[in-house]
PDB file of C-alpha atoms in Angstrom:
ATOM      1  CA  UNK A 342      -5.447  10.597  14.803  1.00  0.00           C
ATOM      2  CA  UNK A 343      -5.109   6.944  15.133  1.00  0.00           C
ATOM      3  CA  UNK A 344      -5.914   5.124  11.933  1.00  0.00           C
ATOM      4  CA  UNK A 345      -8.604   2.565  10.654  1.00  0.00           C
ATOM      5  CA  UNK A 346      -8.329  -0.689  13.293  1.00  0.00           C
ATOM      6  CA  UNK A 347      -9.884  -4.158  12.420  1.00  0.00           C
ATOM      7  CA  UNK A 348      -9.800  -7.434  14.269  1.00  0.00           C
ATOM      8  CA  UNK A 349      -9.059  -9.806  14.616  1.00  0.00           C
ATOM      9  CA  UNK A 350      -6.313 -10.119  11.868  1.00  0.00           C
ATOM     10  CA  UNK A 351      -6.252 -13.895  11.003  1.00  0.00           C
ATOM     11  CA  UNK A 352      -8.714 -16.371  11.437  1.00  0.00           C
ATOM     12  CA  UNK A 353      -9.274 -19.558  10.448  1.00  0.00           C
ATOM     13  CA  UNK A 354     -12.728 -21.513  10.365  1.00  0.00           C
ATOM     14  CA  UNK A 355     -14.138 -24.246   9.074  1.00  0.00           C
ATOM     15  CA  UNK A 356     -16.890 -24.423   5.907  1.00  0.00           C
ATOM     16  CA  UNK A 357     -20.364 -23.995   7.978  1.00  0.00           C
ATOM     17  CA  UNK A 358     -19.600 -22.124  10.834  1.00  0.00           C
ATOM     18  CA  UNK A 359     -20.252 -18.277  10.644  1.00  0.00           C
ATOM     19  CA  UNK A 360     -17.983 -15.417  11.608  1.00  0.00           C
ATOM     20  CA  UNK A 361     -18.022 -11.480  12.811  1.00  0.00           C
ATOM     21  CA  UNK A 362     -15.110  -9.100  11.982  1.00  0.00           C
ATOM     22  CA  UNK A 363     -15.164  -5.861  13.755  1.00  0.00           C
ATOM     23  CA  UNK A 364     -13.751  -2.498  12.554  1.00  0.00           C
ATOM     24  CA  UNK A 365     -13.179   0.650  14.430  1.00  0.00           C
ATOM     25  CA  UNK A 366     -13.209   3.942  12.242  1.00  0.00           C
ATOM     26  CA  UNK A 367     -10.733   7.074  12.423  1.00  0.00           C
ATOM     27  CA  UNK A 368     -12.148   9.231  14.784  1.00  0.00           C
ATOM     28  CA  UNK A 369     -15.445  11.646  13.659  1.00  0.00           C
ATOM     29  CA  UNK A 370     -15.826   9.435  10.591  1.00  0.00           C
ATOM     30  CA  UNK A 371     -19.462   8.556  10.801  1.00  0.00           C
ATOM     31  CA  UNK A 372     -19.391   5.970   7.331  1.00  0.00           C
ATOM     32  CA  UNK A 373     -18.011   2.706   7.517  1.00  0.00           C
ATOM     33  CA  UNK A 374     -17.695   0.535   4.030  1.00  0.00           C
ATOM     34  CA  UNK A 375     -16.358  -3.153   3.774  1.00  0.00           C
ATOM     35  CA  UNK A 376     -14.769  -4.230   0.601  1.00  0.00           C
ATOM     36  CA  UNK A 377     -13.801  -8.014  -0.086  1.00  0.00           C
ATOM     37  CA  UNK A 378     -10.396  -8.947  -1.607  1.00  0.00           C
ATOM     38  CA  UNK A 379      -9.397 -12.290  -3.607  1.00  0.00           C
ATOM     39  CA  UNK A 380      -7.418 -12.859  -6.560  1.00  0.00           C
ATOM     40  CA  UNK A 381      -9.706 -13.472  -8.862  1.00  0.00           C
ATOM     41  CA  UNK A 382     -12.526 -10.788  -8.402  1.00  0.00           C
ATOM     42  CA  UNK A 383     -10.440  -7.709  -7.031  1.00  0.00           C
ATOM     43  CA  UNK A 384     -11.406  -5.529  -4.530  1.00  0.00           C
ATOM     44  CA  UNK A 385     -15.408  -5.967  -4.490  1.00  0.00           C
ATOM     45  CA  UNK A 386     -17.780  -3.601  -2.369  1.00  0.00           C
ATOM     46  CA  UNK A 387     -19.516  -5.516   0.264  1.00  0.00           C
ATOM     47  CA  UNK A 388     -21.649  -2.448   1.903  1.00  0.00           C
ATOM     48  CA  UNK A 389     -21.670   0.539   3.575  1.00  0.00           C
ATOM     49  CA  UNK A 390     -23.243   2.092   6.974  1.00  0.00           C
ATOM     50  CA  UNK A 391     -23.817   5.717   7.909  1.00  0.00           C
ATOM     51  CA  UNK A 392     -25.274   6.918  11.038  1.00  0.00           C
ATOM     52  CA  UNK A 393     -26.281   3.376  11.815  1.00  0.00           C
ATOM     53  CA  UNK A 394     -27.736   2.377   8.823  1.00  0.00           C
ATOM     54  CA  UNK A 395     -27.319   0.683   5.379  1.00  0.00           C
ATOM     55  CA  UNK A 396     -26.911   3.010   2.959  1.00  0.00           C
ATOM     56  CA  UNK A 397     -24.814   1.321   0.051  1.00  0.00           C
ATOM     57  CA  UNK A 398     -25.222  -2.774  -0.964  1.00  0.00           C
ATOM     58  CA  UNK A 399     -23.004  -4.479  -2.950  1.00  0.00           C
ATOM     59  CA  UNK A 400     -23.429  -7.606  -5.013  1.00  0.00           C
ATOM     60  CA  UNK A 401     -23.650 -10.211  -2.160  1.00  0.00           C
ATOM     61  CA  UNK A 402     -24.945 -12.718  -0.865  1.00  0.00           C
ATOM     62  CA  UNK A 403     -27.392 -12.431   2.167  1.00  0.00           C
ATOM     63  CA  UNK A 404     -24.828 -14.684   4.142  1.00  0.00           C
ATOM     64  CA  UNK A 405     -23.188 -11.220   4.099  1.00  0.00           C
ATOM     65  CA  UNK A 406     -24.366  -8.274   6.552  1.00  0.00           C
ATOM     66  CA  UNK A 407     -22.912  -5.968   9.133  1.00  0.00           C
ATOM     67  CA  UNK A 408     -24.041  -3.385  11.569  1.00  0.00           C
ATOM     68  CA  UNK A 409     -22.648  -0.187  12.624  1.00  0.00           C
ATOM     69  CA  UNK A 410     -23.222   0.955  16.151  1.00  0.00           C
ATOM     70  CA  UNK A 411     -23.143   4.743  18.234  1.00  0.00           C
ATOM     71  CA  UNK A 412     -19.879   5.232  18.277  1.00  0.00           C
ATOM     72  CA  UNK A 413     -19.405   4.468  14.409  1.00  0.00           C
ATOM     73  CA  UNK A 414     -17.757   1.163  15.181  1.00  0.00           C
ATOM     74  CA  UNK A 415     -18.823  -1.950  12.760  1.00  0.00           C
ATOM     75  CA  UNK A 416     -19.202  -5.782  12.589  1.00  0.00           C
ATOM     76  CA  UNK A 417     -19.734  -7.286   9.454  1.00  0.00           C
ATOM     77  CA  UNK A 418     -20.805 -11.110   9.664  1.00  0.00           C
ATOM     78  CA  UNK A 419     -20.506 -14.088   7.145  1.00  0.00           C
ATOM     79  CA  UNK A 420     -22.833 -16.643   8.435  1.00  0.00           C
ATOM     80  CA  UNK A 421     -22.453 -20.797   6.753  1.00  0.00           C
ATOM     81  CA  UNK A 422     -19.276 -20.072   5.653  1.00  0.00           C
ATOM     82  CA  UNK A 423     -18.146 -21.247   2.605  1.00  0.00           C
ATOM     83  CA  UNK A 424     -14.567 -22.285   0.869  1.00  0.00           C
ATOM     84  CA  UNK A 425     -15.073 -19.633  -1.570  1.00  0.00           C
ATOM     85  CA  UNK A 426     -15.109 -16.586   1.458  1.00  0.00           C
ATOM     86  CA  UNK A 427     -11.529 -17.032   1.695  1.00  0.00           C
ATOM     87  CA  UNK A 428     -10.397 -13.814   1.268  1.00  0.00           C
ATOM     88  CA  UNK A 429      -8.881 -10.200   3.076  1.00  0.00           C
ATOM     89  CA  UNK A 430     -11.787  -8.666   4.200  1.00  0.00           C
ATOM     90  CA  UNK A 431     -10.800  -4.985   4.322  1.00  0.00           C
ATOM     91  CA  UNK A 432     -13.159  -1.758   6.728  1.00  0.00           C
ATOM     92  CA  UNK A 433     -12.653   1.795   5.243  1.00  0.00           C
ATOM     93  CA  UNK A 434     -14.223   5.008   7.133  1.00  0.00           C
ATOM     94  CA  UNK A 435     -14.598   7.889   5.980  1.00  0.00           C
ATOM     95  CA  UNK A 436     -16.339  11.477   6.818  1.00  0.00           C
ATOM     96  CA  UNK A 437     -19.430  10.495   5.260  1.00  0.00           C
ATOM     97  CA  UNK A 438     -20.574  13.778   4.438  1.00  0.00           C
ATOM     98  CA  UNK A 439     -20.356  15.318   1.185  1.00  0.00           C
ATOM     99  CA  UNK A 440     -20.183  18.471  -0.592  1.00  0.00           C
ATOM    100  CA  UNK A 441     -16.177  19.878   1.072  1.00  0.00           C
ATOM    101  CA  UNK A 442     -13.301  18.681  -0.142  1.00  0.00           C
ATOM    102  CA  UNK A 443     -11.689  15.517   1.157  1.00  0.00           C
ATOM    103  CA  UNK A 444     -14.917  13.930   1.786  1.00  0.00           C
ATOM    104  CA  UNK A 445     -15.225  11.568  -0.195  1.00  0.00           C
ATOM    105  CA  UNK A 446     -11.676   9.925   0.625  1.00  0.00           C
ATOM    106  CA  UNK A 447     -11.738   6.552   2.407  1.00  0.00           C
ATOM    107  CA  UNK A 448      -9.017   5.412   4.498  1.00  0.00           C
ATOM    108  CA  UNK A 449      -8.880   1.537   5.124  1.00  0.00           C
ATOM    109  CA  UNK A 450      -7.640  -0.530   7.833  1.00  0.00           C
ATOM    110  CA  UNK A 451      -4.772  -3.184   7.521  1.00  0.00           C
ATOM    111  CA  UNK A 452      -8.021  -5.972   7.319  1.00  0.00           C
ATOM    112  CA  UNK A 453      -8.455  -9.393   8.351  1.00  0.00           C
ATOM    113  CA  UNK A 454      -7.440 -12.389   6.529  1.00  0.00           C
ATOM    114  CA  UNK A 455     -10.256 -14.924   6.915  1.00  0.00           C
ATOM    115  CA  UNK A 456      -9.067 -18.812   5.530  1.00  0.00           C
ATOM    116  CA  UNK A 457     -12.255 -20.984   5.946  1.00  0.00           C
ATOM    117  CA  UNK A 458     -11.262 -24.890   5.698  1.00  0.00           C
TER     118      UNK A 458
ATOM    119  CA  UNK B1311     -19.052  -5.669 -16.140  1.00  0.00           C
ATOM    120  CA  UNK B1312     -15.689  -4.185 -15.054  1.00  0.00           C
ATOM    121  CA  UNK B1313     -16.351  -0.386 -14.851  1.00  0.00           C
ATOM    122  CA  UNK B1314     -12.974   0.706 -13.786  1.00  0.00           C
ATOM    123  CA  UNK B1315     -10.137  -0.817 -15.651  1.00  0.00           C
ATOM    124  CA  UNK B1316      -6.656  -0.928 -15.245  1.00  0.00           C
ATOM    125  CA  UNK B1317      -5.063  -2.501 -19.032  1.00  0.00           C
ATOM    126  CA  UNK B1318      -1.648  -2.575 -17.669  1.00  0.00           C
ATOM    127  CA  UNK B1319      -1.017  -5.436 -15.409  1.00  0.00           C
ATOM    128  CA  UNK B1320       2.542  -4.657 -14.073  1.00  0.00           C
ATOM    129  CA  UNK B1321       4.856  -1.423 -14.921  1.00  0.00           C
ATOM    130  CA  UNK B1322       8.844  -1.585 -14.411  1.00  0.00           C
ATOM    131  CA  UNK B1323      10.427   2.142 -14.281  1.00  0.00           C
ATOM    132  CA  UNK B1324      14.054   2.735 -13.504  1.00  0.00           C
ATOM    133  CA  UNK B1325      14.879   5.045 -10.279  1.00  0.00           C
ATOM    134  CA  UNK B1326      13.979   8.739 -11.258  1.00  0.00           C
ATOM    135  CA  UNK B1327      12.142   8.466 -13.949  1.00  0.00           C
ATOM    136  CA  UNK B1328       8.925   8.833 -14.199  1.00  0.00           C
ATOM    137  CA  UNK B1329       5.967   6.138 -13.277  1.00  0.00           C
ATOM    138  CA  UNK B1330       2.429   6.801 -15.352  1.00  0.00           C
ATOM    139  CA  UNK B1331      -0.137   4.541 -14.321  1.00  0.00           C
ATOM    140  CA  UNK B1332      -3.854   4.228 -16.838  1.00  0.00           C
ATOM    141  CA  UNK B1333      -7.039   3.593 -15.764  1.00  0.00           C
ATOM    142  CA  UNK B1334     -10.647   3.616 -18.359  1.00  0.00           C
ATOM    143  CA  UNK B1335     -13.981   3.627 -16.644  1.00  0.00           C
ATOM    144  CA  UNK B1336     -17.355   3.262 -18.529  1.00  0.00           C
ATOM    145  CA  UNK B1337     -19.435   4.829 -15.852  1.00  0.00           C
ATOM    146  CA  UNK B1338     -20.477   8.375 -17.023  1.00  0.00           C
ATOM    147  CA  UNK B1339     -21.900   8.591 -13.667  1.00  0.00           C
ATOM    148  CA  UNK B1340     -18.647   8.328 -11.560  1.00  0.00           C
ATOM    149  CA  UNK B1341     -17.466  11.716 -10.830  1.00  0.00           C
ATOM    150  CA  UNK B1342     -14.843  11.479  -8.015  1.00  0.00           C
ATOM    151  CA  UNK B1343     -11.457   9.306  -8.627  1.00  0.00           C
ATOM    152  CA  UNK B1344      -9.172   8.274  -6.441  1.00  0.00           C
ATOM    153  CA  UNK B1345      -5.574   6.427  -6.528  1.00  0.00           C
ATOM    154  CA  UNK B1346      -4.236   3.705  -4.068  1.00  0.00           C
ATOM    155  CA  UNK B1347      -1.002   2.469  -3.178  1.00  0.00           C
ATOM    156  CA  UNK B1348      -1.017  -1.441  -1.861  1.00  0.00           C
ATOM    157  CA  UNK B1349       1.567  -3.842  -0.148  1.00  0.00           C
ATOM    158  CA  UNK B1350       0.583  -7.551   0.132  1.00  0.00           C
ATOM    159  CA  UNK B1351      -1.713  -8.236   3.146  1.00  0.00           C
ATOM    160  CA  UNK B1352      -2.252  -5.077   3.657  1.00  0.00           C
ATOM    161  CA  UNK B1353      -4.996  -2.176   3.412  1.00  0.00           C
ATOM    162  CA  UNK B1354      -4.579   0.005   0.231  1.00  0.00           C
ATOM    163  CA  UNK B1355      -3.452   3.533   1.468  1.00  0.00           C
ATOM    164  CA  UNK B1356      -4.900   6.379   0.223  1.00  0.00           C
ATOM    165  CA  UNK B1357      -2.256   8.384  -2.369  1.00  0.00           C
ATOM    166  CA  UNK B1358      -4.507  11.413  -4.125  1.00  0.00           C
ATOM    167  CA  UNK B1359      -7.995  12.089  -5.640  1.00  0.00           C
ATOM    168  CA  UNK B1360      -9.895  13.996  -8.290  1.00  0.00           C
ATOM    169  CA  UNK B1361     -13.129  15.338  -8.980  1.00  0.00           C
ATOM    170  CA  UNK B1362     -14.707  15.502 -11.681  1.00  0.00           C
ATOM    171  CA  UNK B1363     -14.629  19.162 -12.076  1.00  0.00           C
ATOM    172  CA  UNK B1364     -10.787  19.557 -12.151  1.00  0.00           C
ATOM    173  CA  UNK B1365      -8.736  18.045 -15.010  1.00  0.00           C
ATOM    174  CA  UNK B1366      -5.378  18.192 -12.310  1.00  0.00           C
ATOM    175  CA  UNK B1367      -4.188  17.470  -8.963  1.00  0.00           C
ATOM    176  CA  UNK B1368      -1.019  17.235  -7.933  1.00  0.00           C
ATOM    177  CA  UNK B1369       0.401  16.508  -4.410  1.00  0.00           C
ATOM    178  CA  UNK B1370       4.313  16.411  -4.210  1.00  0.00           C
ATOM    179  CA  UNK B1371       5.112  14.076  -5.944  1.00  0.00           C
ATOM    180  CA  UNK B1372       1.912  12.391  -7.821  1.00  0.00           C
ATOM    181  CA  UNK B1373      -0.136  13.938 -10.002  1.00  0.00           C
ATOM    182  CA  UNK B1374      -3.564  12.995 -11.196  1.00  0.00           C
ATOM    183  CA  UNK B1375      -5.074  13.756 -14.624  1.00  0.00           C
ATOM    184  CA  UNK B1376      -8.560  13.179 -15.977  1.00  0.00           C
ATOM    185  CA  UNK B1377      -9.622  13.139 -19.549  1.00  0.00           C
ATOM    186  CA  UNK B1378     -13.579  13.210 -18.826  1.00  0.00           C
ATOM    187  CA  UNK B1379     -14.354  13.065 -22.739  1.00  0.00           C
ATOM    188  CA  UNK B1380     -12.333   9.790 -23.265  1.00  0.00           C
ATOM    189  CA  UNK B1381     -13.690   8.804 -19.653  1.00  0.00           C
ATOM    190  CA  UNK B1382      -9.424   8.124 -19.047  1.00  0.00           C
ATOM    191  CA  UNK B1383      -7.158   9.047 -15.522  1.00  0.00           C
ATOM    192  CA  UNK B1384      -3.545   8.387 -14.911  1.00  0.00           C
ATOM    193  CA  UNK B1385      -1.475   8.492 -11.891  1.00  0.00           C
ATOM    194  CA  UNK B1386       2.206  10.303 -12.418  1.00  0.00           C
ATOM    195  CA  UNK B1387       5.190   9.643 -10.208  1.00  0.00           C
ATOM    196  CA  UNK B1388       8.208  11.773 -10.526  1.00  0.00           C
ATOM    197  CA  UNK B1389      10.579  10.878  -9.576  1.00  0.00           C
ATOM    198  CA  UNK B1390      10.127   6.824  -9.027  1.00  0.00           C
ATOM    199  CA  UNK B1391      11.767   5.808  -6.064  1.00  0.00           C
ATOM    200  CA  UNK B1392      12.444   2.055  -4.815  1.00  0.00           C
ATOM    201  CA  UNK B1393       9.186   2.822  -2.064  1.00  0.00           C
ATOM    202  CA  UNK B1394       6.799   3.341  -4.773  1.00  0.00           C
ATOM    203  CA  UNK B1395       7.166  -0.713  -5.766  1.00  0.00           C
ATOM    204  CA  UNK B1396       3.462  -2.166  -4.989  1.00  0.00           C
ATOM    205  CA  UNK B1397       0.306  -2.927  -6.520  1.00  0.00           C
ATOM    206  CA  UNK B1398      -1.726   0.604  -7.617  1.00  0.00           C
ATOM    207  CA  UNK B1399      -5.103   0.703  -8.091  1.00  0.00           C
ATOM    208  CA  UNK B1400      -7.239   3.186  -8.978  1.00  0.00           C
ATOM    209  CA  UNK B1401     -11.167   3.635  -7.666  1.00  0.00           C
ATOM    210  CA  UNK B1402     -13.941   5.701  -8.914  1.00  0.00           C
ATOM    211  CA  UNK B1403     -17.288   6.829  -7.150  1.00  0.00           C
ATOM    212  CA  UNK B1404     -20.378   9.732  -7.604  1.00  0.00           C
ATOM    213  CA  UNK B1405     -23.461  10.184  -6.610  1.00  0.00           C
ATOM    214  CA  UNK B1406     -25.885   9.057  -9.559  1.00  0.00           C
ATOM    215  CA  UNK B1407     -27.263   6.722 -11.083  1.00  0.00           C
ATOM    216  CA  UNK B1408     -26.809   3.623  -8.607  1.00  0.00           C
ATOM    217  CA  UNK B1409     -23.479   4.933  -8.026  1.00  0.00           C
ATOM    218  CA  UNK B1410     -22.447   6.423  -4.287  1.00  0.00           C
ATOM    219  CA  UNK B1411     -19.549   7.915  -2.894  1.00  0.00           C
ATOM    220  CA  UNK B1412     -19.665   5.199  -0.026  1.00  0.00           C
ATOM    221  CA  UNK B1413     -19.223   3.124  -2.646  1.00  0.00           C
ATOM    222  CA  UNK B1414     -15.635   2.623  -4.380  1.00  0.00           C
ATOM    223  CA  UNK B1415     -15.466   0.311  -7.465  1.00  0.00           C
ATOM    224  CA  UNK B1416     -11.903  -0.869  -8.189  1.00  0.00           C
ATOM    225  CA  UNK B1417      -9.921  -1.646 -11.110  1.00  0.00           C
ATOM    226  CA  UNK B1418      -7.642  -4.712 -11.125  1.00  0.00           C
ATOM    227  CA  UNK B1419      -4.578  -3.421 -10.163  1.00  0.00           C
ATOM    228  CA  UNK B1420      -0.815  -2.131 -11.603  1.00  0.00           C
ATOM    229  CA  UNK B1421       2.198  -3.725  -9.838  1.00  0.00           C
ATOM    230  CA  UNK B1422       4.623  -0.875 -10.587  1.00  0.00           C
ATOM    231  CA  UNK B1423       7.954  -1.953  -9.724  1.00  0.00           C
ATOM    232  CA  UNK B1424      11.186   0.668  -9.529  1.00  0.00           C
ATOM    233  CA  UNK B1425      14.396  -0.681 -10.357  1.00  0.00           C
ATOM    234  CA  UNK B1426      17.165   1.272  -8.278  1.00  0.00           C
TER     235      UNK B1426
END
């Protein structure tokens, strides 16, 4: 099975304009959860869609929100960017469904690196 | 309020010996763990998990162990290789209590670092 994809994989904008990452999930995985990196707050939960709909927030501002479509794929979107957004912005999918073993794994993509200026 | 925490910033192992990674999380709720392997720029990559229920897994060679009382997990390595250099981090999730399984919350990080 072909793995977690994001794009694009760099960008660079400028404080004030807004930006939309996509991610495209393994195969049959039906969640799709968005974790921000930097190095001073870690790997921080952004949210998560199932089935086409929120299901998990994180501690974010509204700036911050995403969509999931049919086919599982996802956009997230930072709108007003600010200097402080620089970061890897990382997609993980997973199965989505609970209850067998290996559900609750998530596998992530190689993410994008976002610099805003 | 970090719930997951890694104490040990960085680990340096010689070749073949073993590699044992900590992690503390205050979150009785959490009740499925997982371990991740991480290069720079990268996506973590996904290395072995363990629920709640078991106190053991083990897949080739890393094996996880949870101490639900002290609320404690460690990763094992044997034996380190040179490969196994990167950052690991270990993530927790459940179902209760504002928790989710969509939902991973990660500790800080171990750069473990094998010395051939």
């Amino acid at each position: 099975k072909a793995g977690v994809t994001q794009t694009p994989r760099y960008l660079i904008k400028t404080r004030g304009q807004q930006v939309t990452l996509s991610c495209s999930p393994i195969s049959g995985h039906r969640s799709v959860s968005w974790y921000q990196q930097t190095p001073g707050q870690g790997l921080q939960f952004l949210f998560e869609y199932f089935s086409e709909t929120q299901r998990n927030k994180g501690n974010f501002p509204g700036r911050f929100s995403g969509r999931q479509f049919s086919n599982s794929r996802s956009e997230m979107n930072v709108s007003t960017l600010e200097l402080g957004d620089s970061a890897l912005y990382l997609c993980a999918s997973s199965p989505g469904t609970g209850g067998t073993s290996g559900s609750y794994e998530q596998y992530f993509g190689p993410g994008t690196r976002l610099t805003v200026t | 309020d970090q719930q997951v925490k890694q104490n040990s910033p960085s680990l340096s192992v010689q070749e073949g010996r073993i590699s044992i990674l900590n992690c503390d999380y205050t979150n009785s709720m959490f009740d499925y763990f997982l371990w991740y392997k991480k290069y720079p720029a990268e996506g973590p990559t996904f290395l072995i998990s363990i629920s709640s229920i078991k106190d053991k897994n083990e897949d080739g060679r890393f094996t996880v162990f949870l101490n639900k009382s002290a609320k404690h997990l460690s990763l094992h390595i044997v034996p380190s290789q040179p490969g196994d250099s990167a950052v690991y981090f270990c993530a927790a999730s459940g179902r209760a209590g504002g928790t989710s399984y969509g939902k991973l919350t990660f500790g800080q990080g171990t750069i473990l670092t094998v010395h051939p």
